[in-house]
Tab-separated table of C-alpha atoms and ligand atoms in Angstrom:
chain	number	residue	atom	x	y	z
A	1	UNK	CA	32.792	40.415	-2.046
A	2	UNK	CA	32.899	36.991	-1.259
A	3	UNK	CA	33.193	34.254	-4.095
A	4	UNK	CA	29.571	32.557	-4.800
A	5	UNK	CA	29.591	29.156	-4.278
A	6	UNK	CA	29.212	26.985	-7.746
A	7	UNK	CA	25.598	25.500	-8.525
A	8	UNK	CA	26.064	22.063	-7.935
A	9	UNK	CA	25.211	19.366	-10.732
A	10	UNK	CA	23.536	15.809	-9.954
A	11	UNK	CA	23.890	14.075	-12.966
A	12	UNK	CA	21.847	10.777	-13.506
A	13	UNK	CA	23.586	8.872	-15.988
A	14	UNK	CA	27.127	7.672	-16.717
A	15	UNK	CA	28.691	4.426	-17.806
A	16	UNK	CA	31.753	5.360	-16.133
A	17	UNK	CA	31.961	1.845	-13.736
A	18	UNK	CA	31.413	-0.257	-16.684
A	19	UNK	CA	33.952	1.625	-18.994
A	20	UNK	CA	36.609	1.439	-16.310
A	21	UNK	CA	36.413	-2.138	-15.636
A	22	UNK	CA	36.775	-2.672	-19.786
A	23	UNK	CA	39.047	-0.451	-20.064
A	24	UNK	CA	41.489	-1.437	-23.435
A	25	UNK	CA	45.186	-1.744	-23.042
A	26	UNK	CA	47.240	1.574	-21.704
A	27	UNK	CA	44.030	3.456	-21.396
A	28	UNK	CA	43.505	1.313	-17.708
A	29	UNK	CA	42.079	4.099	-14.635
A	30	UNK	CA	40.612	4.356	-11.807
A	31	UNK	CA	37.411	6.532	-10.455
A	32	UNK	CA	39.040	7.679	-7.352
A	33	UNK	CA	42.775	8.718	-9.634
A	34	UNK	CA	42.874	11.777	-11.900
A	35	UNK	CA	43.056	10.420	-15.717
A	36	UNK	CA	43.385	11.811	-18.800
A	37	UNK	CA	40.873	8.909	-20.080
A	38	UNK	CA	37.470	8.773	-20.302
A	39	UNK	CA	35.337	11.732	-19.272
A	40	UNK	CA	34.641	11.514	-15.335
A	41	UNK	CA	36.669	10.453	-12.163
A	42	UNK	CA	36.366	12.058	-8.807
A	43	UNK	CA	39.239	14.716	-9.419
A	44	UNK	CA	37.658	15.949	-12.178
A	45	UNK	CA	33.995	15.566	-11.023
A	46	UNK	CA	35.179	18.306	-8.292
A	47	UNK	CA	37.062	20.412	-10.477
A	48	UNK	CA	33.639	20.594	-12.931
A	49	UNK	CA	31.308	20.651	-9.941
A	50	UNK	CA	29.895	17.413	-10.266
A	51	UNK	CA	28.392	16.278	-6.944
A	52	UNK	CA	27.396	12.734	-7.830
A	53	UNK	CA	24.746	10.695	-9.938
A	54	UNK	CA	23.633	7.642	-10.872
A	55	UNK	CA	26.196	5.018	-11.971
A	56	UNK	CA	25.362	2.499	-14.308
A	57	UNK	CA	25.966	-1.114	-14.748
A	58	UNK	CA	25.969	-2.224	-18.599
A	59	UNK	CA	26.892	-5.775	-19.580
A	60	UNK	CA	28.084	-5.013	-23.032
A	61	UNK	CA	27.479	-7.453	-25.808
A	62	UNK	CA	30.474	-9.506	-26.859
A	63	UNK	CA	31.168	-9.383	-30.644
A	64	UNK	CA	28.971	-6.314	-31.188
A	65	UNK	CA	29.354	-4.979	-34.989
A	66	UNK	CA	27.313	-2.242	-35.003
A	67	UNK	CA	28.182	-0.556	-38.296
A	68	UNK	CA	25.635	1.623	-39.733
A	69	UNK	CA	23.505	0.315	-42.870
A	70	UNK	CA	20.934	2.032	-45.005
A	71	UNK	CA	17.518	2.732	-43.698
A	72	UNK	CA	14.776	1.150	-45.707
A	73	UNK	CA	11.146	3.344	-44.828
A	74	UNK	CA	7.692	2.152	-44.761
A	75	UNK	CA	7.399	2.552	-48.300
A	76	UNK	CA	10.431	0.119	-49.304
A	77	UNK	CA	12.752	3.299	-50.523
A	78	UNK	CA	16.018	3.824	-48.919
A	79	UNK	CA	15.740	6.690	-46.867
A	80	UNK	CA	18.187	9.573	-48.227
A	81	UNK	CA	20.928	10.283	-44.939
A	82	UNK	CA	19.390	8.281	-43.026
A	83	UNK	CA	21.027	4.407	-41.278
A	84	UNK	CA	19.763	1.483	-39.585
A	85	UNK	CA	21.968	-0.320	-37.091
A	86	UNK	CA	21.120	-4.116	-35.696
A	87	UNK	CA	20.685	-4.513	-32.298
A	88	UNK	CA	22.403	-7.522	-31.171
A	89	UNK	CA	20.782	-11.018	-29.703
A	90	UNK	CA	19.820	-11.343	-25.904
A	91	UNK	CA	22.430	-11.339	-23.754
A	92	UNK	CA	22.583	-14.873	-21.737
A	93	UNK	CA	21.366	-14.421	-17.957
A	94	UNK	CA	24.447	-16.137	-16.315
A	95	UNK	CA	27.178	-13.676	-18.256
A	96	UNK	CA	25.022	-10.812	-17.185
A	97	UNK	CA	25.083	-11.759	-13.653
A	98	UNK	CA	28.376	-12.443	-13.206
A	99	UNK	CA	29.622	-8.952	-15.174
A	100	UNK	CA	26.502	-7.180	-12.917
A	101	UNK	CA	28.174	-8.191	-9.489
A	102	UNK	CA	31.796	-7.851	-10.419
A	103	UNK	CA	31.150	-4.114	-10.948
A	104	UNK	CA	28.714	-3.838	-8.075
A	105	UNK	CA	32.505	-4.666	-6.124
A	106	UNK	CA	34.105	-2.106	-8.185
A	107	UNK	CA	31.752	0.230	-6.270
A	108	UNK	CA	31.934	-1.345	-3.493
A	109	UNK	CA	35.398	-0.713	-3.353
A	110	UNK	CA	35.598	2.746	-4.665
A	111	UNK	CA	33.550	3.825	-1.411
A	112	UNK	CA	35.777	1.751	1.026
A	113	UNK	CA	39.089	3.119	-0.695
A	114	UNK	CA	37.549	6.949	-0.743
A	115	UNK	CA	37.906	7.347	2.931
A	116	UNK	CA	34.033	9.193	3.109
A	117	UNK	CA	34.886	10.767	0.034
A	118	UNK	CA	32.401	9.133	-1.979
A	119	UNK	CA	28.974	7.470	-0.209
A	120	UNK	CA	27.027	4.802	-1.888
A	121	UNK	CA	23.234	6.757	-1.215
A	122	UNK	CA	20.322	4.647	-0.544
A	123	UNK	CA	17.830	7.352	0.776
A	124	UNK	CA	16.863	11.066	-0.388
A	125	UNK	CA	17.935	12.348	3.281
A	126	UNK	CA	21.629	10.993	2.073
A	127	UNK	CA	21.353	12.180	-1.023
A	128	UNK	CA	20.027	15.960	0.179
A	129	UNK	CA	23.171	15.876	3.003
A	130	UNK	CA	25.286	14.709	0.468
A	131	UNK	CA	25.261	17.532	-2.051
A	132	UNK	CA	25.041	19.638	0.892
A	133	UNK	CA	27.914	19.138	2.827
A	134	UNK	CA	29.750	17.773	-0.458
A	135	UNK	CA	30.151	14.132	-0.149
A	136	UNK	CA	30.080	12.655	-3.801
A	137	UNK	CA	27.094	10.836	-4.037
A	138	UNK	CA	26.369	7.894	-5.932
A	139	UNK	CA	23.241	5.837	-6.771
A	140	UNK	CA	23.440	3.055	-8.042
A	141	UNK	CA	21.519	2.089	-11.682
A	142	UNK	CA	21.304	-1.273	-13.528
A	143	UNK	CA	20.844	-0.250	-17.120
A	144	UNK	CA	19.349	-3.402	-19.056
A	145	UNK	CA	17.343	-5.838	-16.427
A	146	UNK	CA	19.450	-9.444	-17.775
A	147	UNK	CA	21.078	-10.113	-14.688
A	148	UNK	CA	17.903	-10.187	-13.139
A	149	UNK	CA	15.198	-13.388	-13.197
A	150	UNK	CA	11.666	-13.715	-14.167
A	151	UNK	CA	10.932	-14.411	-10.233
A	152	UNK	CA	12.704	-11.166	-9.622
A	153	UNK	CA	14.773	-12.638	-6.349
A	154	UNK	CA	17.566	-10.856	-7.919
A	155	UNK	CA	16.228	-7.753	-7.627
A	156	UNK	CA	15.642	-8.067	-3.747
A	157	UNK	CA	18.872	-8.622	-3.423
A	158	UNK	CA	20.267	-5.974	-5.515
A	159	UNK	CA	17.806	-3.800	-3.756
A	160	UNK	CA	19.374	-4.852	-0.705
A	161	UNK	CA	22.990	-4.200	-1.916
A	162	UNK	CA	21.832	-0.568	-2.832
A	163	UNK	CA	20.231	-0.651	-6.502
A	164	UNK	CA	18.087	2.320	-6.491
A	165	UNK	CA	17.477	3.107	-10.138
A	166	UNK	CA	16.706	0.428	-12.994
A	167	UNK	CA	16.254	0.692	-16.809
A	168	UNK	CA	14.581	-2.226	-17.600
A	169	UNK	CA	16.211	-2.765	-21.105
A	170	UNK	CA	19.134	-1.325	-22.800
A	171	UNK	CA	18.172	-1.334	-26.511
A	172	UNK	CA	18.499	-4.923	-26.968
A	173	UNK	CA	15.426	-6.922	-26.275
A	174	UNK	CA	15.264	-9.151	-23.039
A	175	UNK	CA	13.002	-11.069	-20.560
A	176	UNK	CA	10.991	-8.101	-19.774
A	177	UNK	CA	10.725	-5.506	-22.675
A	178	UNK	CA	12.490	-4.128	-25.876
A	179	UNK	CA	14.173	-1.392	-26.543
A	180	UNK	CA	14.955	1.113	-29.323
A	181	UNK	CA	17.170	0.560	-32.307
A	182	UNK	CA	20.063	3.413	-32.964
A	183	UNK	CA	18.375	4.110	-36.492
A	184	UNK	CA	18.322	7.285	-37.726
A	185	UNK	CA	15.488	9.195	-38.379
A	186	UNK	CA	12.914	6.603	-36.556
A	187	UNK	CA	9.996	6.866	-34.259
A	188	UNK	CA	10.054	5.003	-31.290
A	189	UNK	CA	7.326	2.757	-32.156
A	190	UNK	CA	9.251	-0.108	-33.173
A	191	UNK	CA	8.078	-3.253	-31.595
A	192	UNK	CA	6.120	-4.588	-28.987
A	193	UNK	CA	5.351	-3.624	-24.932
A	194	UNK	CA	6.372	-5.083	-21.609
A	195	UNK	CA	6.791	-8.904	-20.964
A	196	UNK	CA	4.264	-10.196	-18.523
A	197	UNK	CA	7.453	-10.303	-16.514
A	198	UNK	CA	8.240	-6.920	-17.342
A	199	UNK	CA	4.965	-5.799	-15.855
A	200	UNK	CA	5.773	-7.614	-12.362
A	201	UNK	CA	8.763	-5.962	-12.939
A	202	UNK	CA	7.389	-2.836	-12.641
A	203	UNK	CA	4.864	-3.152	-9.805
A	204	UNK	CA	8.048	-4.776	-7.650
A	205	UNK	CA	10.535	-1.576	-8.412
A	206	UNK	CA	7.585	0.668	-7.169
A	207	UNK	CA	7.145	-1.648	-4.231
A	208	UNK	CA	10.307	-1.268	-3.258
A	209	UNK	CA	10.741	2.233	-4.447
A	210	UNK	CA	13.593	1.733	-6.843
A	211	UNK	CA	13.385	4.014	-10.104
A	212	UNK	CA	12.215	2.687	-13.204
A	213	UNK	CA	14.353	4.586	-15.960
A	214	UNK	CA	12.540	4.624	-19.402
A	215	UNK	CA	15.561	5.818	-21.572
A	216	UNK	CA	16.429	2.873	-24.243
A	217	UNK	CA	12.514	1.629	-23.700
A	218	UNK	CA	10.379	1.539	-27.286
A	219	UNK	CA	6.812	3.354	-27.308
A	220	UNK	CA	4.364	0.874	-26.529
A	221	UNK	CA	6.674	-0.259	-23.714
A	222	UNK	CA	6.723	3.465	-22.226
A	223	UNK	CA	3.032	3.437	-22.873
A	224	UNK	CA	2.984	0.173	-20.962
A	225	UNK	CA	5.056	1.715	-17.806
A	226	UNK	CA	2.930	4.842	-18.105
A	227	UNK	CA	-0.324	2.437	-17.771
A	228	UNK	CA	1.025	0.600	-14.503
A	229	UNK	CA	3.761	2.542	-12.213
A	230	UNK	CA	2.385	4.790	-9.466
A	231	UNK	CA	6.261	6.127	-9.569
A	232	UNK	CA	6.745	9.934	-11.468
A	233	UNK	CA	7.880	9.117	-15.172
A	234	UNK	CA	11.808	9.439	-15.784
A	235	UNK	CA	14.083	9.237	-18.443
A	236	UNK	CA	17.336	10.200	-17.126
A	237	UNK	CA	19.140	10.383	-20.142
A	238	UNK	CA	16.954	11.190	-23.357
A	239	UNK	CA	16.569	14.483	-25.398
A	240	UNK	CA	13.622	15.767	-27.487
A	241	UNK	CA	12.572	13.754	-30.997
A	242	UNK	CA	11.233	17.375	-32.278
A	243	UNK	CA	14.687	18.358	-32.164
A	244	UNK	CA	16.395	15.166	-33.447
A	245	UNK	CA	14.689	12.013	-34.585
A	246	UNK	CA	16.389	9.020	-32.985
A	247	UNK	CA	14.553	6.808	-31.318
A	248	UNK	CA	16.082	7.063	-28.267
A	249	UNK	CA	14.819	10.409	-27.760
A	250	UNK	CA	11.228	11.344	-26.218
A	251	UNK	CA	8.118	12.431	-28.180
A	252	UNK	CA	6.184	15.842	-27.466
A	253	UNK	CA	3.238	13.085	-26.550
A	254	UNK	CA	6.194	11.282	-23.981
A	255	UNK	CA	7.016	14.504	-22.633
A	256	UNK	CA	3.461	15.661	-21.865
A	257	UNK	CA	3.027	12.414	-19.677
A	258	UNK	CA	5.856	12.591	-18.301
A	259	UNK	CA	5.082	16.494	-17.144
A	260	UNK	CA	1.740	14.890	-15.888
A	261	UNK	CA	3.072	12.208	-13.813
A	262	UNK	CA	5.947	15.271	-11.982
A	263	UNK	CA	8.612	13.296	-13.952
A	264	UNK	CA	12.090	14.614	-14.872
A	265	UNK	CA	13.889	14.001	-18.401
A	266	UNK	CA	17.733	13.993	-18.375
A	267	UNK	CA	19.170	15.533	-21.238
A	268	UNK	CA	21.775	13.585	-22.693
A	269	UNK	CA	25.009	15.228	-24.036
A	270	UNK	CA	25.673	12.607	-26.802
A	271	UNK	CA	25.905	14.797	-30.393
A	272	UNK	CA	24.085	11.612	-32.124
A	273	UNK	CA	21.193	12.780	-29.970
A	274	UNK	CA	21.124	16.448	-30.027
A	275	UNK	CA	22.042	17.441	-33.432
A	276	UNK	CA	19.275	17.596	-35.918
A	277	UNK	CA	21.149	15.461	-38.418
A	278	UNK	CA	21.606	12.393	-36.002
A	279	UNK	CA	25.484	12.790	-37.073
A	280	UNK	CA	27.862	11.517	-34.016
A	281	UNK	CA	30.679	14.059	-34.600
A	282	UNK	CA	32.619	16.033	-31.584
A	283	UNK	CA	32.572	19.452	-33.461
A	284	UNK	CA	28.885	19.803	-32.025
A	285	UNK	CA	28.478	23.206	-29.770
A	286	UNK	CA	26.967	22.600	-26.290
A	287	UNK	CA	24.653	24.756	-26.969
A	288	UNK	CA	22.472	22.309	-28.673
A	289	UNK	CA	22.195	20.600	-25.062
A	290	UNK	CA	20.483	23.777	-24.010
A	291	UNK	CA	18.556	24.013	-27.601
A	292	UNK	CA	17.159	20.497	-25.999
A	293	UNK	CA	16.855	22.080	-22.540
A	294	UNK	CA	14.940	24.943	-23.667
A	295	UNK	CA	12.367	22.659	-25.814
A	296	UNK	CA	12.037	20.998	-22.845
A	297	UNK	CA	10.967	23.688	-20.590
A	298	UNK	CA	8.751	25.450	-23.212
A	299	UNK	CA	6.701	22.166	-23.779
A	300	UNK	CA	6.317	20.676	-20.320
A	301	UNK	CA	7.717	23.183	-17.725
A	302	UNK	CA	11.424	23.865	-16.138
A	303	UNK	CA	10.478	21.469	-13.232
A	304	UNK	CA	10.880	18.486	-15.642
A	305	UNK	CA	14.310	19.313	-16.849
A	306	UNK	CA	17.884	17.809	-15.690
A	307	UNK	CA	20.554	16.524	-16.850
A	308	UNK	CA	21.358	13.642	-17.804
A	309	UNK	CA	25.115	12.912	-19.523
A	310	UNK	CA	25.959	9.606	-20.826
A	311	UNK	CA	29.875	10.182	-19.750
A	312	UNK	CA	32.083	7.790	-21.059
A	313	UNK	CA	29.119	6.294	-23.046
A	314	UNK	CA	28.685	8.213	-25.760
A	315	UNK	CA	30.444	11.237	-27.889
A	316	UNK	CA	30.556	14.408	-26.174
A	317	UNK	CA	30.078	18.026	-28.275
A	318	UNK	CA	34.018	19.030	-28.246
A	319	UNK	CA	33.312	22.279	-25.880
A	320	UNK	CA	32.105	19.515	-22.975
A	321	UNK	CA	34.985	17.191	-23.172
A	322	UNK	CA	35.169	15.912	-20.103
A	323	UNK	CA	33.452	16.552	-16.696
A	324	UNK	CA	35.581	19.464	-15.670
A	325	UNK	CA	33.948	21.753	-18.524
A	326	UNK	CA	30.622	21.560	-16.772
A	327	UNK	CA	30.406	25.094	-15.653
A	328	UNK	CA	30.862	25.817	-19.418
A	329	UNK	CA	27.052	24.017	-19.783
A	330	UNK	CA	25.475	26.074	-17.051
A	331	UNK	CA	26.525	29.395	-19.236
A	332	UNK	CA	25.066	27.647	-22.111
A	333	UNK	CA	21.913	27.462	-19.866
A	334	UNK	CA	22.097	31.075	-18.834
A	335	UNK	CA	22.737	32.219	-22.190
A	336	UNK	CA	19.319	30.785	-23.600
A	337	UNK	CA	17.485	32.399	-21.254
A	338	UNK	CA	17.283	29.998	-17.855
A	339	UNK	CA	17.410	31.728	-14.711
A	340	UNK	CA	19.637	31.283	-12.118
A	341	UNK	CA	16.998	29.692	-10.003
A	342	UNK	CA	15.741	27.950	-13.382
A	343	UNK	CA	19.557	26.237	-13.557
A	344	UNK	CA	19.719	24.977	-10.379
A	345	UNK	CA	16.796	23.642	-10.539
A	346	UNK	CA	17.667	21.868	-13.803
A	347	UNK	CA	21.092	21.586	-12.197
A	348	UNK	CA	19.750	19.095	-9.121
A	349	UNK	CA	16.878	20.324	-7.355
A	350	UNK	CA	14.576	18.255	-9.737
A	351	UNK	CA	16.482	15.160	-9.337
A	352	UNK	CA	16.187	15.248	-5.732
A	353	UNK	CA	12.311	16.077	-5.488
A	354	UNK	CA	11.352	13.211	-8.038
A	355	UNK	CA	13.973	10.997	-5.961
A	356	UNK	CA	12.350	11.702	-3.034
A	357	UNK	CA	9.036	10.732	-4.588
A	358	UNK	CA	10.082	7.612	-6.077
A	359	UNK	CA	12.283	6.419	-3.252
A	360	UNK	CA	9.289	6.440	-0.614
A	361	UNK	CA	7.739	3.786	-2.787
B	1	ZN	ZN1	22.105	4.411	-22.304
């Protein structure tokens, strides 16, 4: 009998650009070499199955102490196991900029140097012939809207380079919204909605039918989004709050709009986000992914499920070390009861119908 074929995986978040270009001393890569750094490059994406996703530009904070203090509640009492951790200040416009367009070149330069090994896709016809005939595809996402001004010129010409997918904040607040503290256990009601720029914002990415990612984004902002886009609701890289309380993951009331609007939620791999006692350690089983994955599905519906990593942004559980243990995931999948229809679908069908959605504005 002849071999099956591997179910592809689109996956719609990594920091891998942004981790390469800051990479510390002996640890230097590149996407297009085979490391033994980091999580993804493209000899490893091909060896785990990987046939592209969304690559993300994050301007890091300089000086960013983000050690874990105790979590005061409502009520003025410490709150036993859990932490708070400070976001830091705005970022300055000018540093984001500059950071945003040197690793726009990065990419730039990873497609020229791939020889049509890896496409920079700007359409969900590209996107469809790329997984098909196995060109790696990348989109690419700006996570945290600071290089970008109140007038939103920037954004046309981003748009122009090939930004298809924007998060309008990271966690730290900016010009248009705020985002989520990493404290653990929180809601994600923790401070105010959209800028008035922030809602131009979003009418302008649905003009020009660029993705408006609301991973990172606080409650009333989502709400806010929810109120104004005529885009399907994504967050491409955030698991369920039933399961584990962070912030940064989705409420049963965010996943039922999200199902409404024929949204998708990535799940993220980071343990700090699946495991029911927020703890960040590696000895985490995959299986929690698909714990998420299955929540998921029973609440709003297989259709709304993908996949959504956070490679070389975030811990991964110890059995998904690195991109090339990706088929070990889709057995997780299996193994909790998905068919195999059910994980290709999760896999990157749903990606590229809410793509195709979004990107006809
Ligand atoms: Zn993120």
């Amino acid at each position: 009998m002849p071999k099956k074929k591997p179910i592809p995986v689109f996956d719609v978040h990594n920091d891998t650009l942004t981790r390469i270009r800051r990479a510390p001393p002996g640890k230097s890569r590149t996407f297009l070499e085979r490391s033994e750094h980091g999580h993804l490059d493209l000899p490893r994406a091909r060896e785990g199955g990987l046939a592209g996703g969304f690559f993300a530009i994050f301007t890091p904070s300089p000086d960013y102490d983000h050690e874990p203090r105790e979590l005061i509640g409502d009520d003025g009492e410490v709150v036993p196991g859990g932490w708070a951790i400070d976001l830091p200040p705005r970022l300055a416009r000018r540093s984001a900029l500059a950071f945003t367009v040197s690793v726009m070149s990065d990419l730039f330069r990873v497609v020229e140097q791939s020889a049509g090994e890896v496409e920079l896709v700007r359409t969900s016809r590209d996107l469809e012939r790329c997984i098909s005939e196995g060109t790696f595809a990348v989109i690419l996402h700006i996570e945290g809207a600071e290089a970008i001004d109140t007038k939103l010129e920037t954004l046309d010409v981003f748009y122009e380079a090939g930004l298809r997918s924007l998060g309008p904040v990271w966690s730290r607040p900016n010009a248009f919204a705020h985002g989520v503290p990493f404290d653990f256990p929180r809601h994600p009601d923790t401070g105010p909605g959209l800028t008035t720029a922030g809602r131009r914002l979003i009418k302008r990415c649905n003009e020009l039918g660029i993705l408006i990612d609301l991973s990172h984004l606080n409650a009333r902002g989502f709400w806010d989004v929810a109120k104004i886009s005529r885009a399907p609701l994504v967050a491409t890289h955030s698991n369920a709050h039933a399961l584990c309380p962070t912030p940064r993951n989705l409420t049963d009331g965010q996943l039922d709009v999200i199902a409404l609007s024929g949204g998708v939620v990535g799940m993220n791999y980071n343990v700090g986000f699946l495991r029911s006692d927020g703890d960040g350690k590696a000895e985490t089983s995959l299986t929690e992914i698909a714990r998420h994955a299955r929540y998921v599905a029973e609440r709003i519906g297989v259709r709304h499920v993908a996949l959504g990593s956070d490679f070389d942004g975030a811990t991964m559980p110890g059995d998904l070390a690195d991109v090339t243990r990706l088929p070990g995931l889709l057995t997780a999948l299996s193994d909790v009861g998905f068919s195999e229809d059910e994980v290709r679908a999760i896999a990157y069908r749903n990606w590229v119908r809410v793509l195709a959605v979004t990107w006809a504005g």
